């Protein structure tokens, strides 16, 4: 028994080392390529969280193909999940709190550690109380258990997954389909840029008039007191109406902002038109039509699931094979094809989930990071990443045949898996509909008032 466990442990450790190196390279080449790495410990935490997260997906694939001993897989499931939970619940929140407090200059150095501990205790209390409104496990099953931790992380992680999935299901067809590209001619762009330049010239002329008026009517230092009072109460002949000019400048500046945004939008549409004419653009246009149908189907299914409180009992692979055998009359080995198709399906889900999350984290990091806050943001992204992948295991269980779900059910215990699927449907539906409304408002061209 010890020899298989030792050999299987060596295999898992080697794969974790490869995942760790991949996370380290991604951190240096993607996230921090424009920043100086000031804290190597932050890089270590990010790479370790990614390695532990990918290990769970690796163990799912090992379960499907029957690689490693079953007891070894169970051991590494428990060990890897425990380490990931420690990182997400205790280590990373503590580092985030410590980094935030230490960057506050008014906080003395001797108070950083106590305040960090206090904030972490408040966080742990809030983390425990987050399960009160939801049908999670009771205290009778223990407090410091994997089941209790995963049940609460699952609420936050499934929420993040559903929001990202709802946004992506709507935004991807919108950005890749040529149907949503508004045709823009070069003459429209030239005319709009000409109107923008004319507006800027009008603003410049009016500001120049104000400056000349101030210079012309500047009070003389040798002027008497009575002359100074009269210059304030009475406007000299030929002087400009400064108040009226400022109102006109304010209106013109608002018009110039609207014209600039419209010109920028037209430029983007022209770039999308040129991209859509390429081979890559045509390929993504076809994918966009496919995902638009998927989005409509997913919204419909989520609505049905919410209204009728319905949760799928069979995974897509088993259902598809049963349809092929019983309805289409094909003769096939269900066990053989179930294993191989499940392997391909889970592999595709794993690859797309990892790629999608890392791309989203990279875009998010570039938008909000700075040289001072970059390390804190990386820790927050590591926290989100750990919760996301941990919750992916909960939802991926439904996409696996019953014989391959046993290991996940044994590790996670008596979790209410159906609750997380219903919760995902609710948040996905809200996110998708909200994204549709926002994109509809953004797609409408702004009404530019050119009456000035």
Coordinates of C-alpha atoms in Angstrom, one line a residue:
X1 CA 0.0 0.0 0.0
X2 CA 2.9 2.4 0.8
X3 CA 4.7 1.9 -2.5
X4 CA 1.7 2.8 -4.7
X5 CA 1.0 5.9 -2.5
X6 CA 4.7 6.9 -2.7
X7 CA 4.8 6.6 -6.5
X8 CA 1.5 8.4 -6.9
X9 CA 2.6 11.2 -4.6
X10 CA 5.7 11.7 -6.7
X11 CA 3.6 12.0 -9.8
X12 CA 1.3 14.5 -8.2
X13 CA 4.2 16.5 -6.8
X14 CA 5.9 16.7 -10.3
X15 CA 2.7 17.9 -11.9
X16 CA 2.2 20.5 -9.1
X17 CA 5.7 21.7 -9.7
X18 CA 4.9 22.1 -13.4
X19 CA 1.7 24.0 -12.5
X20 CA 3.7 26.2 -10.1
X21 CA 6.3 27.1 -12.7
X22 CA 3.6 27.9 -15.2
X23 CA 1.9 30.2 -12.7
X24 CA 5.3 31.8 -11.9
X25 CA 5.9 32.5 -15.6
X26 CA 2.4 33.8 -16.2
X27 CA 2.8 36.1 -13.2
X28 CA 6.1 37.5 -14.6
X29 CA 5.3 37.6 -18.3
X30 CA 1.7 38.7 -18.2
X31 CA 0.6 40.3 -14.9
X32 CA 3.8 42.1 -13.9
X33 CA 5.4 42.6 -17.2
X34 CA 4.9 46.4 -16.8
X35 CA 5.7 46.6 -13.1
X36 CA 8.6 45.9 -10.8
X37 CA 8.2 42.8 -8.6
X38 CA 8.7 44.2 -5.1
X39 CA 7.4 41.3 -3.1
X40 CA 8.5 37.8 -4.3
X41 CA 6.2 36.4 -1.5
X42 CA 3.2 37.7 -3.4
X43 CA 4.4 35.9 -6.5
X44 CA 4.9 32.7 -4.5
X45 CA 1.3 32.9 -3.1
X46 CA -0.3 33.4 -6.5
X47 CA 1.6 30.6 -8.1
X48 CA 0.9 28.2 -5.2
X49 CA -2.8 29.0 -5.3
X50 CA -2.9 28.3 -9.1
X51 CA -1.0 25.0 -8.7
X52 CA -3.3 23.8 -6.0
X53 CA -6.4 24.8 -8.1
X54 CA -5.1 23.0 -11.2
X55 CA -4.4 19.9 -9.1
X56 CA -8.1 19.4 -8.4
X57 CA -8.8 19.5 -12.2
X58 CA -6.0 17.1 -12.7
X59 CA -7.4 14.7 -10.1
X60 CA -10.8 14.8 -11.8
X61 CA -9.2 13.7 -15.1
X62 CA -7.2 11.0 -13.3
X63 CA -10.5 9.8 -11.9
X64 CA -12.1 9.5 -15.3
X65 CA -9.2 7.7 -17.0
X66 CA -8.5 5.5 -13.9
X67 CA -5.0 6.8 -13.4
X68 CA -3.3 6.3 -10.0
X69 CA -4.6 4.1 -7.2
X70 CA -8.1 5.0 -5.9
X71 CA -6.9 5.4 -2.3
X72 CA -4.0 7.7 -3.5
X73 CA -6.5 9.9 -5.4
X74 CA -8.7 10.2 -2.4
X75 CA -5.7 11.1 -0.2
X76 CA -4.5 13.8 -2.6
X77 CA -8.0 15.1 -3.0
X78 CA -8.3 15.7 0.7
X79 CA -4.7 17.1 1.0
X80 CA -4.9 19.4 -1.9
X81 CA -8.4 20.7 -1.1
X82 CA -7.3 21.3 2.6
X83 CA -4.3 23.3 1.5
X84 CA -6.3 25.3 -1.0
X85 CA -8.9 26.1 1.7
X86 CA -6.2 27.2 4.1
X87 CA -4.9 29.5 1.5
X88 CA -8.2 31.0 0.5
X89 CA -9.7 31.3 4.0
X90 CA -6.7 32.2 6.2
X91 CA -3.4 33.0 4.4
X92 CA -4.5 35.2 1.5
X93 CA -7.1 37.3 3.5
X94 CA -4.4 37.9 6.2
X95 CA -1.9 39.1 3.6
X96 CA -4.5 41.3 2.0
X97 CA -5.4 42.9 5.3
X98 CA -1.7 43.3 6.3
X99 CA -0.8 44.9 2.9
X100 CA -3.7 47.3 3.1
X101 CA -3.0 48.5 6.7
X102 CA 0.8 48.7 6.2
X103 CA 0.2 51.1 3.2
X104 CA -1.8 53.5 5.4
X105 CA 0.7 56.1 6.6
X106 CA -1.2 57.3 9.7
X107 CA -1.2 53.8 11.2
X108 CA 1.9 53.3 13.4
X109 CA 4.1 50.3 12.7
X110 CA 3.4 48.7 16.1
X111 CA -0.4 48.7 15.4
X112 CA -0.2 47.0 12.0
X113 CA -0.1 43.5 13.3
X114 CA -2.9 43.8 15.9
X115 CA -5.2 45.6 13.4
X116 CA -4.5 42.9 10.8
X117 CA -5.4 40.2 13.3
X118 CA -8.6 42.0 14.3
X119 CA -9.7 42.4 10.7
X120 CA -9.0 38.8 10.0
X121 CA -11.1 37.7 13.0
X122 CA -14.0 39.9 11.7
X123 CA -13.5 38.3 8.3
X124 CA -13.7 34.8 9.6
X125 CA -16.8 35.6 11.6
X126 CA -18.4 37.1 8.5
X127 CA -17.3 34.1 6.4
X128 CA -19.0 31.8 8.9
X129 CA -22.2 33.9 9.0
X130 CA -22.5 33.9 5.2
X131 CA -24.0 30.5 5.4
X132 CA -27.0 31.6 7.5
X133 CA -29.3 32.7 4.6
X134 CA -28.5 29.6 2.6
X135 CA -29.3 25.9 3.0
X136 CA -25.8 24.8 3.9
X137 CA -24.5 22.2 6.4
X138 CA -25.6 22.4 10.0
X139 CA -23.1 22.8 12.9
X140 CA -23.8 19.2 13.9
X141 CA -21.4 18.1 11.1
X142 CA -18.6 20.0 12.7
X143 CA -17.1 23.5 12.3
X144 CA -13.5 23.0 11.2
X145 CA -14.3 20.6 8.4
X146 CA -13.7 20.6 4.6
X147 CA -17.5 20.4 4.0
X148 CA -18.3 23.5 6.1
X149 CA -15.5 25.5 4.3
X150 CA -16.4 24.4 0.8
X151 CA -20.1 25.1 1.4
X152 CA -19.4 28.7 2.2
X153 CA -16.7 29.2 -0.4
X154 CA -19.1 27.7 -2.9
X155 CA -21.7 30.5 -2.4
X156 CA -19.2 33.2 -3.3
X157 CA -17.4 31.2 -6.0
X158 CA -20.5 30.1 -7.7
X159 CA -21.8 33.7 -7.7
X160 CA -18.6 34.9 -9.3
X161 CA -18.7 32.1 -11.9
X162 CA -22.4 32.8 -12.7
X163 CA -21.7 36.6 -13.1
X164 CA -18.7 35.9 -15.4
X165 CA -20.6 33.2 -17.4
X166 CA -23.7 35.4 -17.9
X167 CA -21.6 38.4 -19.0
X168 CA -19.5 36.2 -21.3
X169 CA -22.4 34.4 -22.9
X170 CA -23.9 37.7 -24.0
X171 CA -20.7 39.8 -24.5
X172 CA -18.9 37.3 -26.7
X173 CA -21.6 37.2 -29.5
X174 CA -21.9 41.0 -29.3
X175 CA -18.1 41.5 -29.8
X176 CA -17.6 38.8 -32.5
X177 CA -20.7 38.9 -34.7
X178 CA -20.7 41.3 -37.6
X179 CA -24.4 41.9 -37.1
X180 CA -23.7 44.2 -34.2
X181 CA -21.1 46.2 -36.2
X182 CA -22.6 49.6 -37.1
X183 CA -21.6 50.6 -40.6
X184 CA -19.4 53.7 -40.6
X185 CA -18.1 55.5 -43.7
X186 CA -14.9 57.5 -43.8
X187 CA -16.9 60.7 -44.7
X188 CA -18.9 60.4 -41.5
X189 CA -15.7 60.2 -39.5
X190 CA -14.2 63.2 -41.3
X191 CA -17.3 65.3 -40.8
X192 CA -17.5 64.5 -37.1
X193 CA -13.8 65.3 -36.6
X194 CA -14.3 68.6 -38.5
X195 CA -17.2 69.5 -36.1
X196 CA -15.0 68.5 -33.2
X197 CA -12.2 70.8 -34.3
X198 CA -14.7 73.6 -35.0
X199 CA -16.0 73.2 -31.4
X200 CA -12.5 73.3 -30.0
X201 CA -11.7 76.4 -32.0
X202 CA -14.9 78.1 -30.6
X203 CA -13.9 77.2 -27.1
X204 CA -10.4 78.6 -27.7
X205 CA -11.8 81.9 -29.1
X206 CA -14.1 82.4 -26.1
X207 CA -11.4 81.7 -23.6
X208 CA -9.1 84.1 -25.4
X209 CA -11.8 86.8 -25.2
X210 CA -12.0 86.3 -21.4
X211 CA -8.2 86.5 -21.0
X212 CA -8.0 89.6 -23.2
X213 CA -10.9 91.2 -21.2
X214 CA -9.1 90.5 -17.9
X215 CA -5.9 91.9 -19.2
X216 CA -7.5 95.0 -20.6
X217 CA -9.6 95.8 -17.5
X218 CA -6.9 94.8 -15.0
X219 CA -7.0 97.5 -12.2
X220 CA -4.0 99.9 -12.0
X221 CA -1.9 99.6 -8.8
X222 CA -1.9 103.5 -8.4
X223 CA -5.7 103.7 -8.9
X224 CA -7.6 105.4 -6.1
X225 CA -9.9 103.5 -3.8
X226 CA -13.0 105.0 -5.4
X227 CA -11.8 103.9 -8.8
X228 CA -11.3 100.4 -7.6
X229 CA -14.9 100.3 -6.2
X230 CA -16.4 101.7 -9.3
X231 CA -14.5 99.2 -11.5
X232 CA -16.1 96.4 -9.5
X233 CA -19.7 97.7 -9.4
X234 CA -19.8 99.1 -13.0
X235 CA -18.7 97.2 -16.1
X236 CA -16.6 99.5 -18.4
X237 CA -17.8 100.2 -21.9
X238 CA -16.9 97.5 -24.4
X239 CA -16.1 95.0 -21.7
X240 CA -17.1 91.3 -22.2
X241 CA -19.9 89.6 -20.4
X242 CA -17.7 87.1 -18.5
X243 CA -20.6 85.1 -17.0
X244 CA -22.3 84.5 -20.3
X245 CA -19.0 83.5 -22.0
X246 CA -18.3 81.0 -19.2
X247 CA -21.8 79.4 -19.7
X248 CA -21.2 79.1 -23.4
X249 CA -17.7 77.6 -22.8
X250 CA -19.2 75.0 -20.4
X251 CA -21.9 74.0 -23.0
X252 CA -19.3 73.8 -25.8
X253 CA -17.0 71.7 -23.6
X254 CA -19.8 69.2 -23.0
X255 CA -20.5 69.1 -26.7
X256 CA -16.9 68.5 -27.4
X257 CA -16.9 65.5 -25.0
X258 CA -19.9 64.0 -26.8
X259 CA -18.3 64.6 -30.2
X260 CA -15.0 63.0 -29.0
X261 CA -16.8 59.9 -27.6
X262 CA -18.8 59.5 -30.9
X263 CA -15.6 59.9 -33.0
X264 CA -13.9 57.3 -30.8
X265 CA -16.9 54.9 -31.2
X266 CA -16.8 55.4 -35.0
X267 CA -13.0 54.6 -35.1
X268 CA -13.7 51.4 -33.1
X269 CA -16.5 50.4 -35.4
X270 CA -14.1 50.9 -38.4
X271 CA -11.5 48.7 -36.8
X272 CA -14.1 46.0 -36.1
X273 CA -15.3 46.2 -39.7
X274 CA -11.7 45.7 -41.0
X275 CA -11.2 42.8 -38.5
X276 CA -14.6 41.2 -39.5
X277 CA -13.4 41.1 -43.1
X278 CA -10.4 38.9 -42.2
X279 CA -10.4 35.1 -42.0
X280 CA -10.2 35.3 -38.2
X281 CA -13.1 37.7 -38.0
X282 CA -15.2 35.4 -40.2
X283 CA -14.3 32.5 -38.0
X284 CA -15.3 34.3 -34.8
X285 CA -18.5 35.5 -36.6
X286 CA -19.6 31.9 -37.0
X287 CA -18.7 31.1 -33.4
X288 CA -20.7 34.2 -32.4
X289 CA -23.8 32.9 -34.0
X290 CA -23.3 29.6 -32.3
X291 CA -22.9 31.2 -28.9
X292 CA -25.8 33.5 -29.4
X293 CA -28.0 30.4 -29.8
X294 CA -26.3 28.9 -26.7
X295 CA -27.0 32.1 -24.8
X296 CA -30.7 32.0 -25.7
X297 CA -30.9 28.3 -24.9
X298 CA -29.1 28.8 -21.6
X299 CA -31.4 31.7 -20.6
X300 CA -34.5 29.6 -21.5
X301 CA -33.2 26.6 -19.5
X302 CA -32.3 28.7 -16.5
X303 CA -35.8 30.2 -16.5
X304 CA -37.4 26.8 -16.7
X305 CA -35.1 25.5 -13.9
X306 CA -36.0 28.4 -11.6
X307 CA -39.7 28.4 -12.3
X308 CA -40.2 24.6 -11.9
X309 CA -37.4 24.1 -9.3
X310 CA -35.7 21.6 -11.7
X311 CA -32.2 20.2 -11.5
X312 CA -30.7 17.8 -14.1
X313 CA -30.4 14.2 -12.9
X314 CA -28.2 13.0 -15.7
X315 CA -25.0 14.3 -17.1
X316 CA -24.9 15.5 -20.8
X317 CA -22.6 12.5 -21.8
X318 CA -24.9 9.8 -20.4
X319 CA -28.0 11.5 -21.8
X320 CA -26.4 11.9 -25.3
X321 CA -25.2 8.3 -25.4
X322 CA -28.7 7.1 -24.3
X323 CA -30.3 9.1 -27.1
X324 CA -27.8 7.6 -29.6
X325 CA -28.5 4.1 -28.4
X326 CA -32.2 4.1 -27.8
X327 CA -33.5 6.6 -30.3
X328 CA -31.1 6.5 -33.2
X329 CA -30.5 2.7 -32.9
X330 CA -26.7 2.9 -32.7
X331 CA -24.9 -0.1 -31.1
X332 CA -22.0 1.0 -28.8
X333 CA -20.2 0.2 -25.6
X334 CA -21.7 2.7 -23.2
X335 CA -19.0 2.2 -20.6
X336 CA -16.2 2.8 -23.1
X337 CA -17.7 5.8 -24.8
X338 CA -18.9 7.3 -21.5
X339 CA -15.4 7.3 -20.2
X340 CA -13.7 8.7 -23.3
X341 CA -16.4 11.3 -24.1
X342 CA -16.4 12.4 -20.4
X343 CA -12.7 12.8 -20.6
X344 CA -12.9 15.0 -23.6
X345 CA -15.8 17.1 -22.2
X346 CA -14.2 17.6 -18.8
X347 CA -10.9 18.4 -20.5
X348 CA -12.6 21.1 -22.6
X349 CA -14.3 22.5 -19.6
X350 CA -11.0 22.6 -17.7
X351 CA -9.1 24.3 -20.5
X352 CA -11.8 26.9 -21.3
X353 CA -12.3 27.6 -17.6
X354 CA -8.6 28.2 -16.9
X355 CA -8.0 30.2 -20.1
X356 CA -11.2 32.3 -19.5
X357 CA -10.4 33.1 -15.9
X358 CA -6.7 34.0 -16.5
X359 CA -7.7 36.3 -19.4
X360 CA -10.3 38.0 -17.3
X361 CA -7.9 38.4 -14.4
X362 CA -5.3 39.9 -16.7
X363 CA -7.7 42.4 -18.2
X364 CA -9.1 43.3 -14.7
X365 CA -5.5 43.7 -13.4
X366 CA -4.4 46.1 -16.2
X367 CA -7.5 48.3 -15.7
X368 CA -7.3 48.9 -12.0
X369 CA -3.7 48.3 -11.0
X370 CA -1.0 50.8 -10.3
X371 CA 2.6 50.6 -9.0
X372 CA 1.4 51.0 -5.4
X373 CA -1.7 48.7 -5.4
X374 CA -0.5 46.0 -7.8
X375 CA 0.6 43.6 -5.0
X376 CA -2.7 43.9 -3.2
X377 CA -4.7 43.4 -6.4
X378 CA -2.7 40.3 -7.2
X379 CA -3.6 38.9 -3.8
X380 CA -7.3 39.7 -4.4
X381 CA -7.1 38.0 -7.8
X382 CA -5.5 34.9 -6.1
X383 CA -8.4 34.8 -3.6
X384 CA -10.9 35.0 -6.4
X385 CA -9.1 32.4 -8.4
X386 CA -9.0 29.9 -5.5
X387 CA -12.8 30.4 -4.9
X388 CA -13.5 30.1 -8.6
X389 CA -11.7 26.8 -9.1
X390 CA -13.0 25.4 -5.9
X391 CA -16.6 26.2 -7.0
X392 CA -15.9 24.8 -10.4
X393 CA -15.5 21.4 -8.9
X394 CA -19.0 21.6 -7.4
X395 CA -20.6 22.5 -10.7
X396 CA -18.4 20.2 -12.8
X397 CA -19.7 17.2 -10.8
X398 CA -23.0 17.4 -12.7
X399 CA -21.2 17.1 -16.1
X400 CA -19.7 13.7 -15.0
X401 CA -21.3 10.3 -15.2
X402 CA -22.4 8.9 -11.8
X403 CA -19.5 6.4 -11.5
X404 CA -17.0 9.3 -11.6
X405 CA -18.9 11.5 -9.2
X406 CA -18.2 9.2 -6.2
X407 CA -14.8 10.6 -5.3
X408 CA -16.1 14.2 -5.3
X409 CA -19.1 13.2 -3.2
X410 CA -16.9 11.3 -0.7
X411 CA -14.5 14.2 -0.3
X412 CA -17.1 17.0 0.0
X413 CA -19.5 15.0 2.1
X414 CA -23.2 15.8 2.3
X415 CA -23.3 19.1 0.5
X416 CA -26.5 20.2 -1.1
X417 CA -25.2 20.1 -4.6
X418 CA -28.6 20.9 -6.1
X419 CA -28.7 24.3 -4.3
X420 CA -25.5 25.4 -6.0
X421 CA -26.9 24.6 -9.4
X422 CA -30.1 26.5 -8.7
X423 CA -28.1 29.4 -7.3
X424 CA -25.9 29.4 -10.5
X425 CA -29.1 29.5 -12.7
X426 CA -30.5 32.5 -10.8
X427 CA -27.3 34.6 -10.8
X428 CA -26.5 33.6 -14.5
X429 CA -30.0 34.8 -15.6
X430 CA -29.7 38.1 -13.7
X431 CA -26.2 38.7 -15.1
X432 CA -27.1 37.8 -18.7
X433 CA -30.2 40.0 -18.7
X434 CA -28.4 42.9 -17.1
X435 CA -25.6 42.6 -19.7
X436 CA -28.2 42.6 -22.5
X437 CA -29.7 45.8 -21.2
X438 CA -26.3 47.5 -20.8
X439 CA -25.1 46.5 -24.2
X440 CA -28.4 47.6 -25.8
X441 CA -27.9 51.1 -24.2
X442 CA -24.3 51.2 -25.3
X443 CA -25.1 50.1 -28.8
X444 CA -27.4 53.0 -29.4
X445 CA -25.4 55.9 -30.9
X446 CA -25.4 59.0 -28.6
X447 CA -27.5 61.9 -29.6
X448 CA -25.2 64.8 -30.2
X449 CA -26.7 68.2 -29.9
X450 CA -25.0 70.4 -32.6
X451 CA -27.2 73.4 -32.1
X452 CA -24.4 75.4 -30.5

